[in-house]
Amino acid sequence: MSDAVRVVVCGDEGVGKTSLITCFVKDNFRMQKLQPTLPPLAVAGMEIVDTSALPQERKALSKEVRRGNVICLVYSDHYSYERVSLFWLPLFRSLGVNLPVVLCANKSDLYPDVEAEKEMLPIMLEFKEIDTCIRASAKELRNINELFYLCQRAVTHPVAPLFDAKEQNLKPAAVAALRRIFFLCDRDQDGVMNDFEMQEFQKKCFNKPLAPDDLNEIKRTITKAAPDCPTDKGISCKGFLQLNKIFAEKGRHETIWCILRTFHYTDSLSLKDSFLHPRLEVPEGASAELSPIGYRFFVDLFLLFDKDNDGGLNGDELAALFAPTPGLPQSWAELSFPSSTGGKQCYLIMEELGELEPAILENEAKLNMCDVVCYTYDSSDPDSFAHLADLRTRYPQLDALPAVYAALKADQDKTTQRFDHQPEEYTRSLGMSAPLHVSAAWTSISELFANVAEAALFPGSASPRTEPEPADRSGLYIAAGVSTATICTLYFMWARRGALGG
């Protein structure tokens, strides 16, 4: 069940939680009394967990909520509706979970005149964790399948990273990602996606072409929603963003996510590390070089961005070339590439700081000997990451050092961190790579040390963008420190070059 979406069904006693689950599984409504709480059921790619609202079952409820991927919160009358905002949603927040909530008004057959939008919109505006709402009736088998589909979709295609329901706009991270995708699909770089480029985009993302009528309908939809986005020459970037905003407003989150994931975006709207840093396996004694197709690709790319046809890329042209990338490789400037080549031999020394952590971090001489710091946290402990942010606040001198973030215990269940930003968002705000997920139980732990060494040798690629680049240092030093309040390790690396004297 590791790939199944775990749906935790919550709500007051008597609202029909068990009936909803039974109707979904059996496709019929049972008039006879059901058992108070059903055991977990695996069905349709989900693990559905029934819960009890009784006070004596609160501990078990909390445990199931913390293990869930999405919460289905059910109410059925005015009293249980009021309890949604007064008890249930505050309870979930107090548990430190950050799960999407699908709000379900059950027994809608008893209240046919209630307007769903007027009833549910105030709660949705107050609690951003509510992904969507739906009215259902177990007795009439109304919207039962739709309810659990929405629960599954809230996990596989979450709306929260994409759309701000209160502002009725795409979120900045989603806009940035979609702008990059438009840039890549605008093959001739003329500022619009023509019909051919739209067809290529459609086939790449959805594996099927667009019918001419469908393409024309898309253009009419854009023009109707945004008259300032003409489509006679093609779809502009503004029009492309407007189209995706329409998808979000109509609940077609799957369409947007299909586009984003085709272009290697994660659920946090960052590019996958495996895409940014693909591994190239070169056998011992062999070498790697560009194929004729690869060579032609770079030549064509150069010609496309050499707008003035002077045989070289000026600053603006180079910036345009690297616009869809994380940026111009800083190692080019640091190593004067391609005029210099060569390498360095380094020795990795690790030391556990323990109780000496504050003393070392306050010691300027010790930090001056350091080339890189590795911030690590326990990805299974919700309180772990906050300690790292606290360290950077208490010791601002650490920001002068290149850094690597690592999420340890990746073999255990990942939990949401109790902090203003999740680790991926936090590192992205610093202009740094997302945390590397590692475990001592995995053979890939060596990748962590390789990343630390690379950060030390090429500090520009691992430095917070808000701080000046660190000065060149003569050694590599790594040390590890474990906080008693949280699992956090700091590694420092000293480099020893040349032969060791004996």
Short mmCIF file of C-alpha atoms in Angstrom, two decimals, residues 12-475:
data_model
loop_
_atom_site.label_atom_id
_atom_site.label_comp_id
_atom_site.label_asym_id
_atom_site.label_seq_id
_atom_site.Cartn_x
_atom_site.Cartn_y
_atom_site.Cartn_z
CA ASP A 12 -18.77 14.11 14.34
CA GLU A 13 -20.58 10.96 15.38
CA GLY A 14 -23.68 10.30 13.28
CA VAL A 15 -22.75 12.41 10.23
CA GLY A 16 -22.54 9.28 8.03
CA LYS A 17 -18.80 8.63 7.70
CA THR A 18 -19.18 4.86 7.77
CA SER A 19 -22.17 4.98 5.41
CA LEU A 20 -20.20 6.98 2.84
CA ILE A 21 -17.36 4.46 2.91
CA THR A 22 -19.75 1.49 2.70
CA CYS A 23 -21.61 3.01 -0.24
CA PHE A 24 -18.35 3.64 -2.06
CA VAL A 25 -17.16 0.06 -1.58
CA LYS A 26 -20.50 -1.80 -1.95
CA ASP A 27 -22.30 0.67 -4.26
CA ASN A 28 -25.49 0.41 -2.19
CA PHE A 29 -26.96 1.99 0.93
CA ARG A 30 -27.74 -0.22 3.92
CA MET A 31 -30.65 0.80 6.12
CA GLN A 32 -29.61 -1.49 8.96
CA LYS A 33 -27.26 -0.24 11.64
CA LEU A 34 -23.58 -0.50 10.69
CA GLN A 35 -20.65 -1.20 12.98
CA PRO A 36 -19.39 2.00 14.65
CA THR A 37 -16.05 2.13 12.85
CA LEU A 38 -14.85 0.18 9.84
CA PRO A 39 -11.32 -1.27 9.56
CA PRO A 40 -9.04 0.32 6.94
CA LEU A 41 -10.11 -0.62 3.42
CA ALA A 42 -7.97 -0.77 0.28
CA VAL A 43 -9.90 0.17 -2.84
CA ALA A 44 -9.23 1.97 -6.16
CA GLY A 45 -5.67 3.00 -5.33
CA MET A 46 -6.69 4.34 -1.92
CA GLU A 47 -6.54 3.18 1.68
CA ILE A 48 -9.68 4.56 3.32
CA VAL A 49 -9.54 4.89 7.11
CA ASP A 50 -12.71 5.31 9.16
CA THR A 51 -12.38 7.14 12.50
CA SER A 52 -14.37 7.77 15.65
CA ALA A 53 -15.07 11.19 17.15
CA LEU A 54 -15.54 9.83 20.67
CA PRO A 55 -13.25 11.50 23.25
CA GLN A 56 -11.78 8.16 24.33
CA GLU A 57 -10.71 7.52 20.72
CA ARG A 58 -8.93 10.88 20.32
CA LYS A 59 -5.46 9.35 20.56
CA ALA A 60 -6.22 6.84 17.81
CA LEU A 61 -7.75 9.63 15.69
CA SER A 62 -4.64 11.76 16.05
CA LYS A 63 -2.45 8.83 15.05
CA GLU A 64 -4.46 8.14 11.90
CA VAL A 65 -4.52 11.81 10.89
CA ARG A 66 -0.75 12.05 11.18
CA ARG A 67 -0.39 8.98 8.95
CA GLY A 68 -2.83 10.25 6.33
CA ASN A 69 -2.29 11.88 2.94
CA VAL A 70 -5.66 13.65 2.83
CA ILE A 71 -8.54 14.28 5.22
CA CYS A 72 -12.18 13.79 4.23
CA LEU A 73 -14.09 15.94 6.75
CA VAL A 74 -17.83 15.16 6.90
CA TYR A 75 -20.73 17.12 8.39
CA SER A 76 -24.50 16.67 7.99
CA ASP A 77 -26.39 19.40 9.86
CA HIS A 78 -25.98 22.90 11.29
CA TYR A 79 -24.35 21.68 14.53
CA SER A 80 -21.75 19.52 12.80
CA TYR A 81 -21.21 22.32 10.24
CA GLU A 82 -20.33 24.76 13.03
CA ARG A 83 -17.98 22.18 14.51
CA VAL A 84 -15.96 22.12 11.29
CA SER A 85 -14.47 25.56 11.95
CA LEU A 86 -14.74 25.55 15.75
CA PHE A 87 -13.29 22.11 16.47
CA TRP A 88 -12.13 19.94 13.59
CA LEU A 89 -9.94 22.25 11.54
CA PRO A 90 -8.26 23.77 14.64
CA LEU A 91 -7.65 20.20 15.86
CA PHE A 92 -5.85 19.28 12.65
CA ARG A 93 -3.69 22.39 12.93
CA SER A 94 -2.85 21.59 16.54
CA LEU A 95 -1.60 18.16 15.43
CA GLY A 96 1.00 19.86 13.23
CA VAL A 97 -0.17 18.24 10.02
CA ASN A 98 -0.32 20.01 6.69
CA LEU A 99 -2.79 17.86 4.76
CA PRO A 100 -5.38 18.86 2.17
CA VAL A 101 -8.95 18.67 3.44
CA VAL A 102 -11.94 17.72 1.31
CA LEU A 103 -15.10 19.03 2.99
CA CYS A 104 -18.23 16.90 2.47
CA ALA A 105 -21.81 17.89 3.32
CA ASN A 106 -23.48 14.48 3.71
CA LYS A 107 -27.23 13.81 3.92
CA SER A 108 -27.85 16.53 1.33
CA ASP A 109 -31.15 14.81 0.53
CA LEU A 110 -32.46 16.25 3.82
CA TYR A 111 -31.54 19.82 2.84
CA PRO A 112 -32.26 20.18 -0.89
CA ASP A 113 -32.63 24.00 -0.78
CA VAL A 114 -29.21 24.73 0.72
CA GLU A 115 -26.87 26.59 -1.66
CA ALA A 116 -23.51 24.87 -1.46
CA GLU A 117 -21.47 27.93 -2.40
CA LYS A 118 -22.99 30.17 0.27
CA GLU A 119 -22.61 27.44 2.88
CA MET A 120 -19.05 26.35 2.15
CA LEU A 121 -17.29 29.43 0.76
CA PRO A 122 -16.80 31.21 4.13
CA ILE A 123 -14.99 28.19 5.57
CA MET A 124 -12.85 27.77 2.44
CA LEU A 125 -11.76 31.42 2.65
CA GLU A 126 -10.89 31.08 6.34
CA PHE A 127 -9.00 27.78 6.13
CA LYS A 128 -6.58 27.51 3.21
CA GLU A 129 -6.07 23.78 3.86
CA ILE A 130 -9.53 23.04 2.44
CA ASP A 131 -8.86 21.80 -1.08
CA THR A 132 -12.45 21.49 -2.28
CA CYS A 133 -16.03 20.97 -1.09
CA ILE A 134 -18.84 18.69 -2.24
CA ARG A 135 -22.43 17.88 -1.24
CA ALA A 136 -23.26 14.17 -1.10
CA SER A 137 -25.91 11.74 0.04
CA ALA A 138 -25.10 8.19 1.08
CA LYS A 139 -28.80 7.32 1.11
CA GLU A 140 -29.30 8.40 -2.51
CA LEU A 141 -25.77 7.33 -3.62
CA ARG A 142 -25.20 10.90 -4.77
CA ASN A 143 -21.64 12.11 -5.43
CA ILE A 144 -20.08 9.20 -3.51
CA ASN A 145 -17.56 8.26 -6.21
CA GLU A 146 -16.91 11.93 -6.87
CA LEU A 147 -16.12 12.52 -3.19
CA PHE A 148 -13.36 9.93 -3.02
CA TYR A 149 -12.06 10.91 -6.44
CA LEU A 150 -11.63 14.45 -5.09
CA CYS A 151 -9.77 13.05 -2.09
CA GLN A 152 -7.40 11.15 -4.35
CA ARG A 153 -6.93 14.13 -6.64
CA ALA A 154 -6.12 16.42 -3.71
CA VAL A 155 -2.96 14.34 -3.23
CA THR A 156 -1.99 13.42 -6.79
CA HIS A 157 -2.92 16.80 -8.30
CA PRO A 158 -3.00 19.35 -5.45
CA VAL A 159 -4.48 22.76 -6.16
CA ALA A 160 -2.74 24.55 -3.28
CA PRO A 161 0.65 25.04 -5.03
CA LEU A 162 -1.08 26.29 -8.19
CA PHE A 163 -3.96 28.58 -7.40
CA ASP A 164 -4.87 31.13 -4.75
CA ALA A 165 -8.63 30.72 -4.33
CA LYS A 166 -8.92 33.91 -2.30
CA GLU A 167 -7.10 36.07 -4.84
CA GLN A 168 -8.43 34.06 -7.81
CA ASN A 169 -4.98 33.99 -9.41
CA LEU A 170 -2.23 31.52 -10.19
CA LYS A 171 0.44 31.54 -7.50
CA PRO A 172 3.84 33.13 -8.29
CA ALA A 173 5.71 29.80 -8.32
CA ALA A 174 3.20 28.35 -10.77
CA VAL A 175 3.46 31.45 -12.98
CA ALA A 176 7.26 31.19 -13.00
CA ALA A 177 7.13 27.51 -13.96
CA LEU A 178 4.58 28.08 -16.73
CA ARG A 179 6.59 31.03 -18.09
CA ARG A 180 9.64 28.77 -18.35
CA ILE A 181 7.60 26.10 -20.13
CA PHE A 182 6.28 28.68 -22.60
CA PHE A 183 9.85 29.87 -23.23
CA LEU A 184 10.99 26.33 -24.01
CA CYS A 185 8.02 25.63 -26.31
CA ASP A 186 8.41 28.87 -28.24
CA ARG A 187 10.96 27.24 -30.50
CA ASP A 188 11.61 30.24 -32.76
CA GLN A 189 11.67 32.67 -29.82
CA ASP A 190 9.27 35.12 -31.44
CA GLY A 191 7.17 35.59 -28.31
CA VAL A 192 4.16 33.49 -29.39
CA MET A 193 3.42 29.80 -29.76
CA ASN A 194 2.22 29.32 -33.31
CA ASP A 195 -0.05 26.46 -34.41
CA PHE A 196 2.87 24.12 -35.09
CA GLU A 197 4.45 24.85 -31.69
CA MET A 198 1.08 24.34 -29.99
CA GLN A 199 0.73 20.96 -31.68
CA GLU A 200 4.22 19.95 -30.55
CA PHE A 201 3.40 21.10 -27.03
CA GLN A 202 0.15 19.11 -27.05
CA LYS A 203 1.84 15.91 -28.23
CA LYS A 204 4.67 16.26 -25.73
CA CYS A 205 2.35 16.76 -22.74
CA PHE A 206 -0.70 14.68 -23.66
CA ASN A 207 0.58 12.24 -26.31
CA LYS A 208 -2.05 13.22 -28.87
CA PRO A 209 -2.50 16.05 -31.39
CA LEU A 210 -5.03 18.85 -31.18
CA ALA A 211 -7.89 18.84 -33.64
CA PRO A 212 -8.10 22.13 -35.59
CA ASP A 213 -11.47 22.89 -34.02
CA ASP A 214 -10.06 22.31 -30.54
CA LEU A 215 -7.16 24.68 -31.19
CA ASN A 216 -9.52 27.35 -32.45
CA GLU A 217 -11.72 26.87 -29.39
CA ILE A 218 -8.70 27.36 -27.13
CA LYS A 219 -7.91 30.63 -28.89
CA ARG A 220 -11.52 31.82 -28.59
CA THR A 221 -11.52 30.93 -24.88
CA ILE A 222 -8.36 32.96 -24.28
CA THR A 223 -9.61 35.96 -26.26
CA LYS A 224 -12.97 35.90 -24.45
CA ALA A 225 -11.33 35.81 -21.00
CA ALA A 226 -8.57 38.28 -21.88
CA PRO A 227 -9.39 40.57 -24.84
CA ASP A 228 -5.89 42.06 -24.61
CA CYS A 229 -4.39 38.68 -25.63
CA PRO A 230 -4.86 38.46 -29.43
CA THR A 231 -4.35 35.00 -30.91
CA ASP A 232 -4.22 35.74 -34.65
CA LYS A 233 -0.44 35.13 -34.76
CA GLY A 234 -0.41 32.53 -32.02
CA ILE A 235 -0.74 32.29 -28.25
CA SER A 236 1.39 34.73 -26.27
CA CYS A 237 2.88 34.03 -22.85
CA LYS A 238 0.13 36.11 -21.25
CA GLY A 239 -2.47 34.11 -23.15
CA PHE A 240 -0.81 30.84 -22.11
CA LEU A 241 -0.98 31.89 -18.45
CA GLN A 242 -4.62 32.93 -18.90
CA LEU A 243 -5.43 29.50 -20.35
CA ASN A 244 -3.93 27.74 -17.32
CA LYS A 245 -5.75 30.10 -14.97
CA ILE A 246 -9.00 29.04 -16.65
CA PHE A 247 -8.02 25.39 -16.10
CA ALA A 248 -7.52 26.10 -12.40
CA GLU A 249 -10.80 27.99 -12.05
CA LYS A 250 -12.70 25.11 -13.66
CA GLY A 251 -11.09 22.52 -11.40
CA ARG A 252 -8.93 21.03 -14.14
CA HIS A 253 -5.84 20.78 -11.96
CA GLU A 254 -4.84 17.51 -13.63
CA THR A 255 -4.25 19.35 -16.91
CA ILE A 256 -1.86 21.84 -15.32
CA TRP A 257 -0.03 19.12 -13.40
CA CYS A 258 0.33 17.02 -16.54
CA ILE A 259 2.07 19.99 -18.18
CA LEU A 260 4.29 20.67 -15.18
CA ARG A 261 5.34 17.06 -14.65
CA THR A 262 6.12 16.62 -18.33
CA PHE A 263 8.69 19.37 -17.83
CA HIS A 264 10.15 17.70 -14.70
CA TYR A 265 8.54 19.78 -11.94
CA THR A 266 8.01 18.36 -8.46
CA ASP A 267 4.94 18.86 -6.28
CA SER A 268 6.68 21.88 -4.71
CA LEU A 269 7.16 23.37 -8.22
CA SER A 270 10.91 23.00 -8.17
CA LEU A 271 12.78 21.19 -10.92
CA LYS A 272 13.77 17.64 -10.07
CA ASP A 273 17.38 17.29 -9.00
CA SER A 274 17.71 14.26 -11.28
CA PHE A 275 16.80 16.52 -14.19
CA LEU A 276 19.10 19.37 -13.17
CA HIS A 277 22.02 17.09 -12.33
CA PRO A 278 21.72 13.88 -14.37
CA ARG A 279 24.29 11.21 -13.64
CA LEU A 280 26.59 10.32 -16.50
CA GLU A 281 28.13 6.89 -16.09
CA VAL A 282 31.44 6.65 -17.93
CA PRO A 283 33.15 3.24 -17.69
CA GLU A 284 36.72 3.10 -16.48
CA GLY A 285 39.14 3.72 -19.31
CA ALA A 286 36.46 5.31 -21.49
CA SER A 287 35.70 8.94 -22.34
CA ALA A 288 32.53 10.86 -23.20
CA GLU A 289 31.99 13.29 -26.06
CA LEU A 290 29.12 14.90 -27.93
CA SER A 291 27.42 12.90 -30.64
CA PRO A 292 26.81 14.58 -34.04
CA ILE A 293 23.19 15.13 -33.00
CA GLY A 294 24.29 16.70 -29.72
CA TYR A 295 26.79 18.90 -31.50
CA ARG A 296 24.10 20.04 -33.97
CA PHE A 297 21.76 20.83 -31.07
CA PHE A 298 24.23 23.25 -29.48
CA VAL A 299 25.09 24.86 -32.80
CA ASP A 300 21.41 25.47 -33.55
CA LEU A 301 20.87 26.81 -30.03
CA PHE A 302 23.78 29.21 -30.45
CA LEU A 303 22.50 30.47 -33.81
CA LEU A 304 18.99 30.96 -32.40
CA PHE A 305 20.19 33.25 -29.60
CA ASP A 306 22.87 35.10 -31.58
CA LYS A 307 20.31 37.75 -32.52
CA ASP A 308 22.82 40.21 -33.98
CA ASN A 309 24.57 37.49 -36.03
CA ASP A 310 28.02 38.62 -34.90
CA GLY A 311 29.26 35.10 -34.19
CA GLY A 312 29.22 35.54 -30.40
CA LEU A 313 26.79 35.85 -27.51
CA ASN A 314 26.81 39.17 -25.69
CA GLY A 315 25.58 39.60 -22.13
CA ASP A 316 21.91 39.98 -23.04
CA GLU A 317 22.00 37.06 -25.47
CA LEU A 318 23.75 34.85 -22.94
CA ALA A 319 21.17 35.79 -20.28
CA ALA A 320 18.36 34.93 -22.71
CA LEU A 321 19.99 31.58 -23.49
CA PHE A 322 20.15 30.65 -19.80
CA ALA A 323 16.71 32.13 -18.92
CA PRO A 324 15.01 28.70 -18.50
CA THR A 325 17.90 27.32 -16.42
CA PRO A 326 18.89 27.90 -12.77
CA GLY A 327 21.34 30.50 -14.10
CA LEU A 328 24.70 31.01 -15.77
CA PRO A 329 27.10 28.39 -14.32
CA GLN A 330 29.10 30.22 -11.66
CA SER A 331 31.90 27.70 -12.04
CA TRP A 332 32.63 29.23 -15.45
CA ALA A 333 33.72 32.47 -13.80
CA GLU A 334 35.34 30.86 -10.77
CA LEU A 335 37.51 28.51 -12.83
CA SER A 336 37.98 30.87 -15.80
CA PHE A 337 36.45 28.17 -17.99
CA PRO A 338 37.46 27.16 -20.62
CA SER A 339 40.92 28.67 -20.27
CA SER A 340 41.81 26.59 -17.22
CA THR A 341 41.59 22.90 -16.42
CA GLY A 342 42.82 20.71 -13.62
CA GLY A 343 41.67 19.25 -10.37
CA LYS A 344 42.26 19.10 -6.63
CA GLN A 345 42.85 16.21 -4.26
CA CYS A 346 40.85 16.52 -1.07
CA TYR A 347 40.57 14.59 2.17
CA LEU A 348 37.26 14.39 3.99
CA ILE A 349 37.45 14.53 7.80
CA MET A 350 34.31 14.23 9.93
CA GLU A 351 33.93 15.07 13.59
CA GLU A 352 30.88 15.07 15.86
CA LEU A 353 30.54 18.42 17.63
CA GLY A 354 27.97 17.44 20.26
CA GLU A 355 27.99 19.86 23.18
CA LEU A 356 30.76 21.88 21.51
CA GLU A 357 28.43 23.04 18.74
CA PRO A 358 27.78 26.58 20.13
CA ALA A 359 31.44 27.09 20.99
CA ILE A 360 32.62 26.15 17.50
CA LEU A 361 29.95 28.18 15.72
CA GLU A 362 30.87 31.25 17.76
CA ASN A 363 34.59 30.76 17.10
CA GLU A 364 35.58 32.96 14.17
CA ALA A 365 38.93 31.22 13.77
CA LYS A 366 37.23 27.83 13.45
CA LEU A 367 34.75 29.13 10.86
CA ASN A 368 37.54 30.77 8.87
CA MET A 369 39.05 27.31 8.41
CA CYS A 370 35.76 25.96 7.09
CA ASP A 371 34.95 25.65 3.38
CA VAL A 372 31.41 24.25 3.50
CA VAL A 373 28.61 23.58 5.95
CA CYS A 374 26.12 20.74 5.60
CA TYR A 375 22.76 21.31 7.28
CA THR A 376 20.99 18.05 8.04
CA TYR A 377 17.66 17.30 9.64
CA ASP A 378 15.49 14.29 10.46
CA SER A 379 12.88 14.11 7.68
CA SER A 380 10.66 11.90 9.90
CA ASP A 381 10.64 14.42 12.79
CA PRO A 382 8.31 17.42 12.24
CA ASP A 383 10.31 19.63 14.64
CA SER A 384 13.74 18.94 13.16
CA PHE A 385 14.07 21.45 10.33
CA ALA A 386 13.15 24.48 12.45
CA HIS A 387 16.46 24.08 14.30
CA LEU A 388 18.42 24.74 11.10
CA ALA A 389 16.61 28.00 10.44
CA ASP A 390 17.24 28.95 14.07
CA LEU A 391 20.95 28.25 13.65
CA ARG A 392 21.15 30.54 10.61
CA THR A 393 19.37 33.26 12.60
CA ARG A 394 21.60 32.93 15.66
CA TYR A 395 24.80 32.60 13.67
CA PRO A 396 24.45 34.84 10.58
CA GLN A 397 28.16 34.34 9.88
CA LEU A 398 27.24 30.86 8.58
CA ASP A 399 25.68 32.50 5.52
CA ALA A 400 29.15 33.40 4.28
CA LEU A 401 29.76 29.68 3.72
CA PRO A 402 28.51 27.52 0.85
CA ALA A 403 26.04 24.95 2.12
CA VAL A 404 24.35 21.66 1.37
CA TYR A 405 20.99 20.65 2.88
CA ALA A 406 20.31 16.97 3.56
CA ALA A 407 17.15 15.22 4.78
CA LEU A 408 18.24 12.20 6.83
CA LYS A 409 16.27 9.04 7.65
CA ALA A 410 14.73 9.11 4.19
CA ASP A 411 13.92 5.41 4.56
CA GLN A 412 11.26 6.36 7.13
CA ASP A 413 7.92 8.11 6.56
CA LYS A 414 8.44 11.71 5.54
CA THR A 415 6.55 14.21 7.67
CA THR A 416 5.52 17.84 7.20
CA GLN A 417 7.84 20.15 9.10
CA ARG A 418 6.38 22.49 11.71
CA PHE A 419 7.92 25.60 10.23
CA ASP A 420 6.77 28.59 8.18
CA HIS A 421 8.20 27.02 5.03
CA GLN A 422 8.81 23.43 4.05
CA PRO A 423 12.49 22.54 3.41
CA GLU A 424 12.13 22.65 -0.40
CA GLU A 425 10.51 26.10 -0.25
CA TYR A 426 13.08 27.34 2.27
CA THR A 427 16.08 26.34 0.17
CA ARG A 428 14.45 27.63 -3.00
CA SER A 429 14.01 31.04 -1.35
CA LEU A 430 17.79 31.06 -0.80
CA GLY A 431 18.43 30.16 -4.44
CA MET A 432 19.85 26.78 -3.42
CA SER A 433 19.23 23.17 -4.37
CA ALA A 434 16.49 21.24 -2.59
CA PRO A 435 17.56 19.01 0.33
CA LEU A 436 19.16 15.72 -0.70
CA HIS A 437 17.14 12.83 0.76
CA VAL A 438 19.52 10.20 2.15
CA SER A 439 19.57 7.37 4.65
CA ALA A 440 22.40 5.51 6.33
CA ALA A 441 20.48 2.37 5.35
CA TRP A 442 20.85 3.20 1.65
CA THR A 443 23.97 2.67 -0.41
CA SER A 444 23.38 6.06 -2.04
CA ILE A 445 24.58 7.79 1.15
CA SER A 446 27.86 8.38 -0.70
CA GLU A 447 26.03 10.94 -2.87
CA LEU A 448 25.80 13.21 0.15
CA PHE A 449 29.57 13.30 0.58
CA ALA A 450 30.02 13.88 -3.15
CA ASN A 451 27.63 16.85 -2.98
CA VAL A 452 29.43 18.28 0.05
CA ALA A 453 32.80 17.97 -1.69
CA GLU A 454 31.43 19.61 -4.84
CA ALA A 455 30.01 22.50 -2.83
CA ALA A 456 33.41 23.05 -1.21
CA LEU A 457 35.27 22.98 -4.51
CA PHE A 458 32.71 25.14 -6.34
CA PRO A 459 31.30 27.41 -3.58
CA GLY A 460 29.48 29.68 -6.01
CA SER A 461 27.06 26.91 -6.89
CA ALA A 462 26.02 26.34 -3.27
CA SER A 463 25.96 29.80 -1.71
CA PRO A 464 22.81 31.64 -0.63
CA ARG A 465 22.03 34.19 -3.30
CA THR A 466 21.34 36.93 -0.74
CA GLU A 467 24.90 36.86 0.57
CA PRO A 468 28.26 37.79 -0.98
CA GLU A 469 30.37 34.96 -2.32
CA PRO A 470 32.72 33.44 0.29
CA ALA A 471 36.40 34.16 0.19
CA ASP A 472 38.80 31.53 -1.11
CA ARG A 473 40.08 29.29 1.66
CA SER A 474 43.01 26.95 1.83
CA GLY A 475 41.53 23.89 3.46
#
